[in-house]
Amino acid sequence: MKTTWWKAEEPGAVEQAGKLLREGGLVAIPTETVYGLAANAWDSTAVEGIFAAKGRPQDNPLIIHIARESQVQELAAAVPALAQKLFQAFWPGPLTVVLPKSSRVPSQVSGNLPTVAVRFPSHPVAQAVIQAAGVPLAAPSANRSGRPSPTSAQHVWEDLSGRIAGILDGGSCPVGVESTVVSLAQDTPRLLRPGSITVEQLRAVIGEVDVDPAVLSPLQKETAASSPGMKYQHYAPLARVILVEGPYAAYRDFVNSHAGPGVAALCYEGEQEGLRTDTVCFGREQDASGQARALFDALRQLDARGIRIAYARCPRQEGIGLAVYNRLLRAAGFEVIHIG
């Protein structure tokens, strides 16, 4: 399959992407979080194409992207008052809300669950493409399943060229990690995946919010994943990633004692000088938003440099740092060393 790469600002590019999507094609589009691999959410055959292109397990549910809040009524069987509060506070933006699904939503989208995950992205190109397509778009991250998510069109090309119809290049994604996912399908709202909208922000708007155990620990194999990013290894480079939790001095000494060919430190900016090994940085220690923007590109750099093992600095587990920590945990397969 030939994959067309358009620049979003090219005349007619958005319209061409919308036409392809409306007709059942797969197109990677930019959002404020990461690039999404979009298909017509009403077209079960097109949605099945997402799973084939990505090599994605069929029980891993997808998120439906909309360009008008009113489209939720077509997707959800019920929209509780708490959902309206979240929409008002955070939409359009990097928040996905899980609701009881309407009978119209194909089972392929929901992973055969009775719920549907819905997001109204703030990225102007994403909004324009959804409007041009004239249908809601199912769109997981536009990468091969399990790989680091794509935050640029080049990342998408590396993973999916020849497997999808098109890539709409809207530049680098400003958030850099996938959307926050909160479920309203049970009595108490539950955070299923952390993102740039923090659990503290959610609680400020809707009160009590539980954090699903799978945010910080593996989901049991027999348990259905209620959200993307919960069940399988995600975000992982070919390199083995090992999280190292402890103060910098202890981290530095540990990494230096394990230095050698094919070994790297996945560290913060300014820490390279004390490390006697290859280094890849993912932002500054005190800047969790910067870490989120840099993380997936840094993970891809490990493979570009032929790294076999990367010892990663452990981010703080608060605010946006919880999202960065969650992604690194899954990239490392929950392998964490505690030192110092």
mmCIF file of C-alpha atoms in Angstrom:
data_model
loop_
_atom_site.group_PDB
_atom_site.id
_atom_site.type_symbol
_atom_site.label_atom_id
_atom_site.label_comp_id
_atom_site.label_asym_id
_atom_site.label_seq_id
_atom_site.Cartn_x
_atom_site.Cartn_y
_atom_site.Cartn_z
ATOM 1 C CA MET A 1 0.000 0.000 0.000
ATOM 2 C CA LYS A 2 1.264 3.461 -0.857
ATOM 3 C CA THR A 3 1.174 5.866 2.077
ATOM 4 C CA THR A 4 0.659 9.542 1.191
ATOM 5 C CA TRP A 5 2.324 12.157 3.428
ATOM 6 C CA TRP A 6 0.650 15.563 3.376
ATOM 7 C CA LYS A 7 1.578 18.713 5.238
ATOM 8 C CA ALA A 8 -1.564 19.888 7.021
ATOM 9 C CA GLU A 9 -1.156 23.406 5.644
ATOM 10 C CA GLU A 10 -1.120 22.197 2.020
ATOM 11 C CA PRO A 11 -4.268 23.302 0.146
ATOM 12 C CA GLY A 12 -6.796 20.485 0.109
ATOM 13 C CA ALA A 13 -4.806 18.165 2.415
ATOM 14 C CA VAL A 14 -7.362 18.134 5.230
ATOM 15 C CA GLU A 15 -10.198 17.589 2.769
ATOM 16 C CA GLN A 16 -8.357 14.677 1.106
ATOM 17 C CA ALA A 17 -7.723 13.084 4.501
ATOM 18 C CA GLY A 18 -11.381 13.521 5.432
ATOM 19 C CA LYS A 19 -12.543 11.929 2.176
ATOM 20 C CA LEU A 20 -10.251 8.921 2.660
ATOM 21 C CA LEU A 21 -11.554 8.443 6.201
ATOM 22 C CA ARG A 22 -15.174 8.771 5.178
ATOM 23 C CA GLU A 23 -14.599 6.091 2.524
ATOM 24 C CA GLY A 24 -13.030 3.591 4.936
ATOM 25 C CA GLY A 25 -9.308 4.440 4.702
ATOM 26 C CA LEU A 26 -6.825 4.784 7.562
ATOM 27 C CA VAL A 27 -5.106 8.133 8.091
ATOM 28 C CA ALA A 28 -2.699 9.183 10.840
ATOM 29 C CA ILE A 29 -3.610 12.614 12.209
ATOM 30 C CA PRO A 30 -2.004 14.934 14.750
ATOM 31 C CA THR A 31 -3.628 15.653 18.079
ATOM 32 C CA GLU A 32 -2.369 17.683 21.012
ATOM 33 C CA THR A 33 -1.314 14.436 22.763
ATOM 34 C CA VAL A 34 0.164 12.036 20.166
ATOM 35 C CA TYR A 35 -0.577 11.154 16.533
ATOM 36 C CA GLY A 36 -3.679 9.002 16.182
ATOM 37 C CA LEU A 37 -4.417 6.325 13.575
ATOM 38 C CA ALA A 38 -7.925 7.309 12.543
ATOM 39 C CA ALA A 39 -10.778 5.393 10.922
ATOM 40 C CA ASN A 40 -14.507 5.993 10.507
ATOM 41 C CA ALA A 41 -15.886 4.891 13.886
ATOM 42 C CA TRP A 42 -19.166 3.735 12.312
ATOM 43 C CA ASP A 43 -17.368 1.470 9.818
ATOM 44 C CA SER A 44 -16.481 -1.832 11.538
ATOM 45 C CA THR A 45 -14.360 -2.957 8.572
ATOM 46 C CA ALA A 46 -12.294 0.233 8.706
ATOM 47 C CA VAL A 47 -11.908 -0.154 12.471
ATOM 48 C CA GLU A 48 -10.685 -3.726 12.003
ATOM 49 C CA GLY A 49 -8.071 -2.250 9.673
ATOM 50 C CA ILE A 50 -6.635 -0.267 12.612
ATOM 51 C CA PHE A 51 -5.988 -3.484 14.530
ATOM 52 C CA ALA A 52 -4.382 -5.101 11.472
ATOM 53 C CA ALA A 53 -2.133 -2.120 10.678
ATOM 54 C CA LYS A 54 -0.937 -1.788 14.258
ATOM 55 C CA GLY A 55 -0.814 -5.484 15.140
ATOM 56 C CA ARG A 56 -3.076 -4.540 18.047
ATOM 57 C CA PRO A 57 -4.892 -7.105 20.234
ATOM 58 C CA GLN A 58 -8.628 -7.136 19.503
ATOM 59 C CA ASP A 59 -9.596 -6.754 23.181
ATOM 60 C CA ASN A 60 -7.776 -3.422 23.517
ATOM 61 C CA PRO A 61 -10.541 -0.770 23.192
ATOM 62 C CA LEU A 62 -10.245 2.352 21.044
ATOM 63 C CA ILE A 63 -11.063 6.001 21.746
ATOM 64 C CA ILE A 64 -13.581 7.813 19.542
ATOM 65 C CA HIS A 65 -12.673 11.399 18.645
ATOM 66 C CA ILE A 66 -15.344 14.007 17.991
ATOM 67 C CA ALA A 67 -15.404 17.645 16.885
ATOM 68 C CA ARG A 68 -18.627 18.730 18.628
ATOM 69 C CA GLU A 69 -19.727 17.982 22.172
ATOM 70 C CA SER A 70 -23.220 17.167 20.876
ATOM 71 C CA GLN A 71 -21.793 14.084 19.099
ATOM 72 C CA VAL A 72 -21.519 12.370 22.497
ATOM 73 C CA GLN A 73 -25.271 11.771 22.345
ATOM 74 C CA GLU A 74 -24.776 9.456 19.342
ATOM 75 C CA LEU A 75 -22.078 7.442 21.091
ATOM 76 C CA ALA A 76 -23.233 7.118 24.696
ATOM 77 C CA ALA A 77 -26.365 5.475 26.071
ATOM 78 C CA ALA A 78 -26.310 7.923 28.977
ATOM 79 C CA VAL A 79 -24.429 11.142 29.766
ATOM 80 C CA PRO A 80 -24.444 11.772 33.531
ATOM 81 C CA ALA A 81 -24.177 15.190 35.141
ATOM 82 C CA LEU A 82 -20.561 14.505 36.157
ATOM 83 C CA ALA A 83 -19.704 14.060 32.484
ATOM 84 C CA GLN A 84 -21.154 17.465 31.670
ATOM 85 C CA LYS A 85 -18.938 18.997 34.366
ATOM 86 C CA LEU A 86 -15.874 17.371 32.855
ATOM 87 C CA PHE A 87 -16.817 18.482 29.347
ATOM 88 C CA GLN A 88 -17.244 22.063 30.523
ATOM 89 C CA ALA A 89 -13.925 22.075 32.372
ATOM 90 C CA PHE A 90 -11.644 20.169 29.986
ATOM 91 C CA TRP A 91 -13.132 19.918 26.482
ATOM 92 C CA PRO A 92 -11.843 20.400 23.914
ATOM 93 C CA GLY A 93 -8.622 18.973 25.339
ATOM 94 C CA PRO A 94 -6.633 15.889 26.356
ATOM 95 C CA LEU A 95 -9.354 14.172 28.394
ATOM 96 C CA THR A 96 -11.119 10.929 27.444
ATOM 97 C CA VAL A 97 -14.356 10.052 29.243
ATOM 98 C CA VAL A 98 -15.627 6.452 29.412
ATOM 99 C CA LEU A 99 -19.426 6.151 29.333
ATOM 100 C CA PRO A 100 -22.041 3.432 28.767
ATOM 101 C CA LYS A 101 -22.093 2.957 25.004
ATOM 102 C CA SER A 102 -24.959 3.280 22.593
ATOM 103 C CA SER A 103 -25.981 0.278 20.488
ATOM 104 C CA ARG A 104 -24.697 2.082 17.385
ATOM 105 C CA VAL A 105 -21.037 1.844 18.413
ATOM 106 C CA PRO A 106 -19.405 -1.212 16.749
ATOM 107 C CA SER A 107 -18.144 -3.843 19.169
ATOM 108 C CA GLN A 108 -14.732 -3.641 17.476
ATOM 109 C CA VAL A 109 -14.343 -0.084 18.807
ATOM 110 C CA SER A 110 -15.209 -0.951 22.392
ATOM 111 C CA GLY A 111 -13.290 -4.225 22.634
ATOM 112 C CA ASN A 112 -16.661 -5.910 23.275
ATOM 113 C CA LEU A 113 -17.105 -3.861 26.455
ATOM 114 C CA PRO A 114 -20.430 -2.177 27.333
ATOM 115 C CA THR A 115 -18.660 1.193 27.415
ATOM 116 C CA VAL A 116 -17.284 3.714 24.940
ATOM 117 C CA ALA A 117 -14.321 6.078 25.374
ATOM 118 C CA VAL A 118 -14.858 9.559 23.888
ATOM 119 C CA ARG A 119 -12.546 12.537 23.423
ATOM 120 C CA PHE A 120 -12.920 16.002 21.891
ATOM 121 C CA PRO A 121 -9.341 16.978 20.925
ATOM 122 C CA SER A 122 -8.233 20.593 20.997
ATOM 123 C CA HIS A 123 -5.731 20.313 18.131
ATOM 124 C CA PRO A 124 -7.058 22.449 15.253
ATOM 125 C CA VAL A 125 -5.953 19.970 12.584
ATOM 126 C CA ALA A 126 -7.640 17.068 14.372
ATOM 127 C CA GLN A 127 -10.847 19.072 14.651
ATOM 128 C CA ALA A 128 -10.675 20.064 10.988
ATOM 129 C CA VAL A 129 -10.167 16.462 9.834
ATOM 130 C CA ILE A 130 -13.063 15.147 11.918
ATOM 131 C CA GLN A 131 -15.283 17.859 10.467
ATOM 132 C CA ALA A 132 -14.063 17.116 6.942
ATOM 133 C CA ALA A 133 -14.722 13.403 7.397
ATOM 134 C CA GLY A 134 -18.217 14.097 8.689
ATOM 135 C CA VAL A 135 -18.053 11.122 11.075
ATOM 136 C CA PRO A 136 -16.569 10.416 14.512
ATOM 137 C CA LEU A 137 -13.100 8.895 14.266
ATOM 138 C CA ALA A 138 -11.815 5.903 16.195
ATOM 139 C CA ALA A 139 -8.124 6.572 16.755
ATOM 140 C CA PRO A 140 -5.525 4.849 18.917
ATOM 141 C CA SER A 141 -1.913 6.008 18.734
ATOM 142 C CA ALA A 142 -0.439 5.740 15.222
ATOM 143 C CA ASN A 143 2.378 3.289 15.971
ATOM 144 C CA ARG A 144 2.985 -0.439 15.846
ATOM 145 C CA SER A 145 1.371 -1.980 18.907
ATOM 146 C CA GLY A 146 3.587 -1.879 21.998
ATOM 147 C CA ARG A 147 6.067 0.619 20.531
ATOM 148 C CA PRO A 148 6.653 4.172 21.835
ATOM 149 C CA SER A 149 3.801 6.427 20.794
ATOM 150 C CA PRO A 150 4.411 8.850 17.900
ATOM 151 C CA THR A 151 4.725 12.555 18.570
ATOM 152 C CA SER A 152 5.764 13.485 15.023
ATOM 153 C CA ALA A 153 4.804 12.475 11.504
ATOM 154 C CA GLN A 154 8.274 10.950 11.081
ATOM 155 C CA HIS A 155 7.586 8.556 13.964
ATOM 156 C CA VAL A 156 4.384 7.448 12.214
ATOM 157 C CA TRP A 157 6.229 6.950 8.938
ATOM 158 C CA GLU A 158 8.840 4.770 10.645
ATOM 159 C CA ASP A 159 6.168 2.474 12.078
ATOM 160 C CA LEU A 160 3.303 2.446 9.574
ATOM 161 C CA SER A 161 4.555 3.478 6.130
ATOM 162 C CA GLY A 162 3.069 1.066 3.593
ATOM 163 C CA ARG A 163 0.384 -0.078 6.045
ATOM 164 C CA ILE A 164 -1.987 2.925 5.982
ATOM 165 C CA ALA A 165 -3.395 5.272 3.352
ATOM 166 C CA GLY A 166 -2.048 8.579 4.621
ATOM 167 C CA ILE A 167 -0.213 10.661 7.197
ATOM 168 C CA LEU A 168 -1.300 14.236 7.838
ATOM 169 C CA ASP A 169 1.711 16.125 9.192
ATOM 170 C CA GLY A 170 0.715 18.768 11.728
ATOM 171 C CA GLY A 171 4.111 19.141 13.397
ATOM 172 C CA SER A 172 5.159 17.948 16.831
ATOM 173 C CA CYS A 173 2.479 17.164 19.422
ATOM 174 C CA PRO A 174 2.545 19.777 22.216
ATOM 175 C CA VAL A 175 1.483 17.505 25.117
ATOM 176 C CA GLY A 176 3.446 14.396 24.199
ATOM 177 C CA VAL A 177 1.618 11.704 26.213
ATOM 178 C CA GLU A 178 -1.802 10.224 25.567
ATOM 179 C CA SER A 179 -4.967 11.691 27.030
ATOM 180 C CA THR A 180 -6.103 11.247 30.600
ATOM 181 C CA VAL A 181 -8.823 8.574 30.719
ATOM 182 C CA VAL A 182 -11.515 8.714 33.412
ATOM 183 C CA SER A 183 -14.392 6.262 33.611
ATOM 184 C CA LEU A 184 -17.891 7.265 34.719
ATOM 185 C CA ALA A 185 -19.259 3.751 34.195
ATOM 186 C CA GLN A 186 -19.240 2.922 37.913
ATOM 187 C CA ASP A 187 -20.473 4.617 41.095
ATOM 188 C CA THR A 188 -17.205 6.461 41.780
ATOM 189 C CA PRO A 189 -15.296 8.010 38.873
ATOM 190 C CA ARG A 190 -12.071 6.121 38.192
ATOM 191 C CA LEU A 191 -8.794 7.242 36.619
ATOM 192 C CA LEU A 192 -7.816 4.544 34.129
ATOM 193 C CA ARG A 193 -4.857 6.288 32.493
ATOM 194 C CA PRO A 194 -3.027 9.401 33.752
ATOM 195 C CA GLY A 195 -2.235 12.223 31.367
ATOM 196 C CA SER A 196 -1.639 15.958 31.319
ATOM 197 C CA ILE A 197 -5.004 16.569 33.007
ATOM 198 C CA THR A 198 -4.112 15.385 36.478
ATOM 199 C CA VAL A 199 -6.114 13.470 39.053
ATOM 200 C CA GLU A 200 -5.917 16.577 41.246
ATOM 201 C CA GLN A 201 -7.582 18.634 38.506
ATOM 202 C CA LEU A 202 -10.293 16.012 38.057
ATOM 203 C CA ARG A 203 -11.041 15.953 41.780
ATOM 204 C CA ALA A 204 -11.283 19.742 41.840
ATOM 205 C CA VAL A 205 -14.135 19.518 39.307
ATOM 206 C CA ILE A 206 -16.065 16.338 40.199
ATOM 207 C CA GLY A 207 -14.951 15.389 43.706
ATOM 208 C CA GLU A 208 -13.898 11.851 44.562
ATOM 209 C CA VAL A 209 -11.895 10.013 41.885
ATOM 210 C CA ASP A 210 -10.389 6.569 42.447
ATOM 211 C CA VAL A 211 -7.095 5.633 40.803
ATOM 212 C CA ASP A 212 -7.276 2.226 39.130
ATOM 213 C CA PRO A 213 -4.622 -0.181 40.472
ATOM 214 C CA ALA A 214 -3.510 -0.847 36.874
ATOM 215 C CA VAL A 215 -2.099 2.704 36.678
ATOM 216 C CA LEU A 216 0.864 1.594 38.795
ATOM 217 C CA SER A 217 0.813 -2.201 38.579
ATOM 218 C CA PRO A 218 0.144 -4.861 35.922
ATOM 219 C CA LEU A 219 -3.435 -5.666 35.023
ATOM 220 C CA GLN A 220 -4.247 -9.312 35.675
ATOM 221 C CA LYS A 221 -4.237 -11.316 32.435
ATOM 222 C CA GLU A 222 -7.821 -12.507 32.826
ATOM 223 C CA THR A 223 -9.092 -8.958 33.451
ATOM 224 C CA ALA A 224 -10.625 -6.946 30.589
ATOM 225 C CA ALA A 225 -8.886 -3.656 29.821
ATOM 226 C CA SER A 226 -11.309 -0.763 30.313
ATOM 227 C CA SER A 227 -8.984 1.685 28.582
ATOM 228 C CA PRO A 228 -6.111 1.666 26.107
ATOM 229 C CA GLY A 229 -2.736 1.391 27.792
ATOM 230 C CA MET A 230 -3.850 -0.834 30.681
ATOM 231 C CA LYS A 231 -3.310 -4.483 29.784
ATOM 232 C CA TYR A 232 -0.402 -5.012 27.426
ATOM 233 C CA GLN A 233 3.175 -3.788 27.349
ATOM 234 C CA HIS A 234 3.114 -0.351 25.803
ATOM 235 C CA TYR A 235 5.472 2.445 24.828
ATOM 236 C CA ALA A 236 8.452 0.065 24.744
ATOM 237 C CA PRO A 237 11.555 0.470 22.570
ATOM 238 C CA LEU A 238 13.553 -2.574 21.479
ATOM 239 C CA ALA A 239 16.013 -1.689 24.227
ATOM 240 C CA ARG A 240 15.363 -3.126 27.674
ATOM 241 C CA VAL A 241 14.307 -0.255 29.935
ATOM 242 C CA ILE A 242 14.893 -0.498 33.681
ATOM 243 C CA LEU A 243 13.556 2.192 36.009
ATOM 244 C CA VAL A 244 15.947 3.267 38.766
ATOM 245 C CA GLU A 245 14.331 4.986 41.767
ATOM 246 C CA GLY A 246 16.550 6.968 44.106
ATOM 247 C CA PRO A 247 18.513 10.230 44.443
ATOM 248 C CA TYR A 248 20.716 11.342 41.574
ATOM 249 C CA ALA A 249 24.020 10.520 43.301
ATOM 250 C CA ALA A 250 22.907 6.935 43.875
ATOM 251 C CA TYR A 251 21.555 6.717 40.316
ATOM 252 C CA ARG A 252 24.840 8.054 38.892
ATOM 253 C CA ASP A 253 26.940 5.561 40.860
ATOM 254 C CA PHE A 254 24.631 2.683 39.909
ATOM 255 C CA VAL A 255 24.685 3.516 36.195
ATOM 256 C CA ASN A 256 28.445 4.046 36.159
ATOM 257 C CA SER A 257 28.932 0.643 37.794
ATOM 258 C CA HIS A 258 26.876 -0.933 34.986
ATOM 259 C CA ALA A 259 28.349 1.098 32.093
ATOM 260 C CA GLY A 260 29.441 -0.706 28.962
ATOM 261 C CA PRO A 261 28.778 -1.114 25.257
ATOM 262 C CA GLY A 262 25.079 -0.853 24.423
ATOM 263 C CA VAL A 263 24.203 0.609 27.834
ATOM 264 C CA ALA A 264 22.659 4.073 28.243
ATOM 265 C CA ALA A 265 21.308 6.368 30.910
ATOM 266 C CA LEU A 266 17.825 7.742 30.228
ATOM 267 C CA CYS A 267 18.261 10.813 32.366
ATOM 268 C CA TYR A 268 17.377 14.458 32.927
ATOM 269 C CA GLU A 269 19.070 17.382 31.204
ATOM 270 C CA GLY A 270 22.207 18.508 33.020
ATOM 271 C CA GLU A 271 23.013 15.056 34.416
ATOM 272 C CA GLN A 272 25.145 13.833 31.515
ATOM 273 C CA GLU A 273 28.460 15.147 32.815
ATOM 274 C CA GLY A 274 28.631 12.765 35.777
ATOM 275 C CA LEU A 275 27.639 9.677 33.791
ATOM 276 C CA ARG A 276 30.297 7.497 32.150
ATOM 277 C CA THR A 277 28.024 6.028 29.518
ATOM 278 C CA ASP A 278 25.845 7.004 26.579
ATOM 279 C CA THR A 279 22.995 9.307 27.627
ATOM 280 C CA VAL A 280 19.559 10.197 26.282
ATOM 281 C CA CYS A 281 17.724 13.008 28.049
ATOM 282 C CA PHE A 282 13.985 13.423 28.492
ATOM 283 C CA GLY A 283 13.537 16.913 29.905
ATOM 284 C CA ARG A 284 14.512 18.656 33.132
ATOM 285 C CA GLU A 285 13.990 17.094 36.548
ATOM 286 C CA GLN A 286 11.593 19.797 37.775
ATOM 287 C CA ASP A 287 9.622 20.063 34.506
ATOM 288 C CA ALA A 288 7.142 17.187 34.229
ATOM 289 C CA SER A 289 5.412 18.772 31.217
ATOM 290 C CA GLY A 290 8.744 18.918 29.405
ATOM 291 C CA GLN A 291 9.411 15.290 30.316
ATOM 292 C CA ALA A 292 6.051 14.320 28.805
ATOM 293 C CA ARG A 293 6.859 16.133 25.546
ATOM 294 C CA ALA A 294 10.306 14.527 25.262
ATOM 295 C CA LEU A 295 9.719 10.995 26.549
ATOM 296 C CA PHE A 296 8.574 9.063 23.487
ATOM 297 C CA ASP A 297 11.173 10.632 21.212
ATOM 298 C CA ALA A 298 13.838 9.749 23.794
ATOM 299 C CA LEU A 299 12.666 6.120 23.869
ATOM 300 C CA ARG A 300 12.898 5.971 20.085
ATOM 301 C CA GLN A 301 16.406 7.462 20.219
ATOM 302 C CA LEU A 302 17.539 4.467 22.265
ATOM 303 C CA ASP A 303 16.820 2.173 19.338
ATOM 304 C CA ALA A 304 18.296 4.593 16.799
ATOM 305 C CA ARG A 305 21.572 4.422 18.767
ATOM 306 C CA GLY A 306 21.525 0.637 19.097
ATOM 307 C CA ILE A 307 21.109 0.691 22.869
ATOM 308 C CA ARG A 308 20.425 -2.699 24.506
ATOM 309 C CA ILE A 309 19.776 -1.600 28.110
ATOM 310 C CA ALA A 310 18.675 1.828 29.345
ATOM 311 C CA TYR A 311 18.594 2.759 33.030
ATOM 312 C CA ALA A 312 15.869 5.379 33.374
ATOM 313 C CA ARG A 313 15.573 8.045 36.024
ATOM 314 C CA CYS A 314 12.348 7.586 37.968
ATOM 315 C CA PRO A 315 10.064 10.657 37.720
ATOM 316 C CA ARG A 316 7.948 12.004 40.529
ATOM 317 C CA GLN A 317 4.556 10.309 40.837
ATOM 318 C CA GLU A 318 2.491 13.479 41.151
ATOM 319 C CA GLY A 319 0.767 15.844 38.755
ATOM 320 C CA ILE A 320 1.806 15.203 35.147
ATOM 321 C CA GLY A 321 4.738 13.248 36.553
ATOM 322 C CA LEU A 322 2.304 10.399 37.256
ATOM 323 C CA ALA A 323 1.650 10.119 33.503
ATOM 324 C CA VAL A 324 5.375 10.077 32.716
ATOM 325 C CA TYR A 325 5.964 7.453 35.415
ATOM 326 C CA ASN A 326 3.071 5.329 34.120
ATOM 327 C CA ARG A 327 4.496 5.335 30.562
ATOM 328 C CA LEU A 328 7.993 4.459 31.776
ATOM 329 C CA LEU A 329 6.646 1.688 34.010
ATOM 330 C CA ARG A 330 4.955 0.047 31.049
ATOM 331 C CA ALA A 331 7.921 0.618 28.748
ATOM 332 C CA ALA A 332 10.025 -1.167 31.389
ATOM 333 C CA GLY A 333 7.539 -3.983 31.878
ATOM 334 C CA PHE A 334 7.321 -2.856 35.526
ATOM 335 C CA GLU A 335 11.014 -3.565 36.129
ATOM 336 C CA VAL A 336 12.086 -1.101 38.865
ATOM 337 C CA ILE A 337 15.269 -1.010 40.944
ATOM 338 C CA HIS A 338 15.155 0.925 44.229
ATOM 339 C CA ILE A 339 18.489 2.391 45.381
ATOM 340 C CA GLY A 340 19.842 4.909 47.846
#
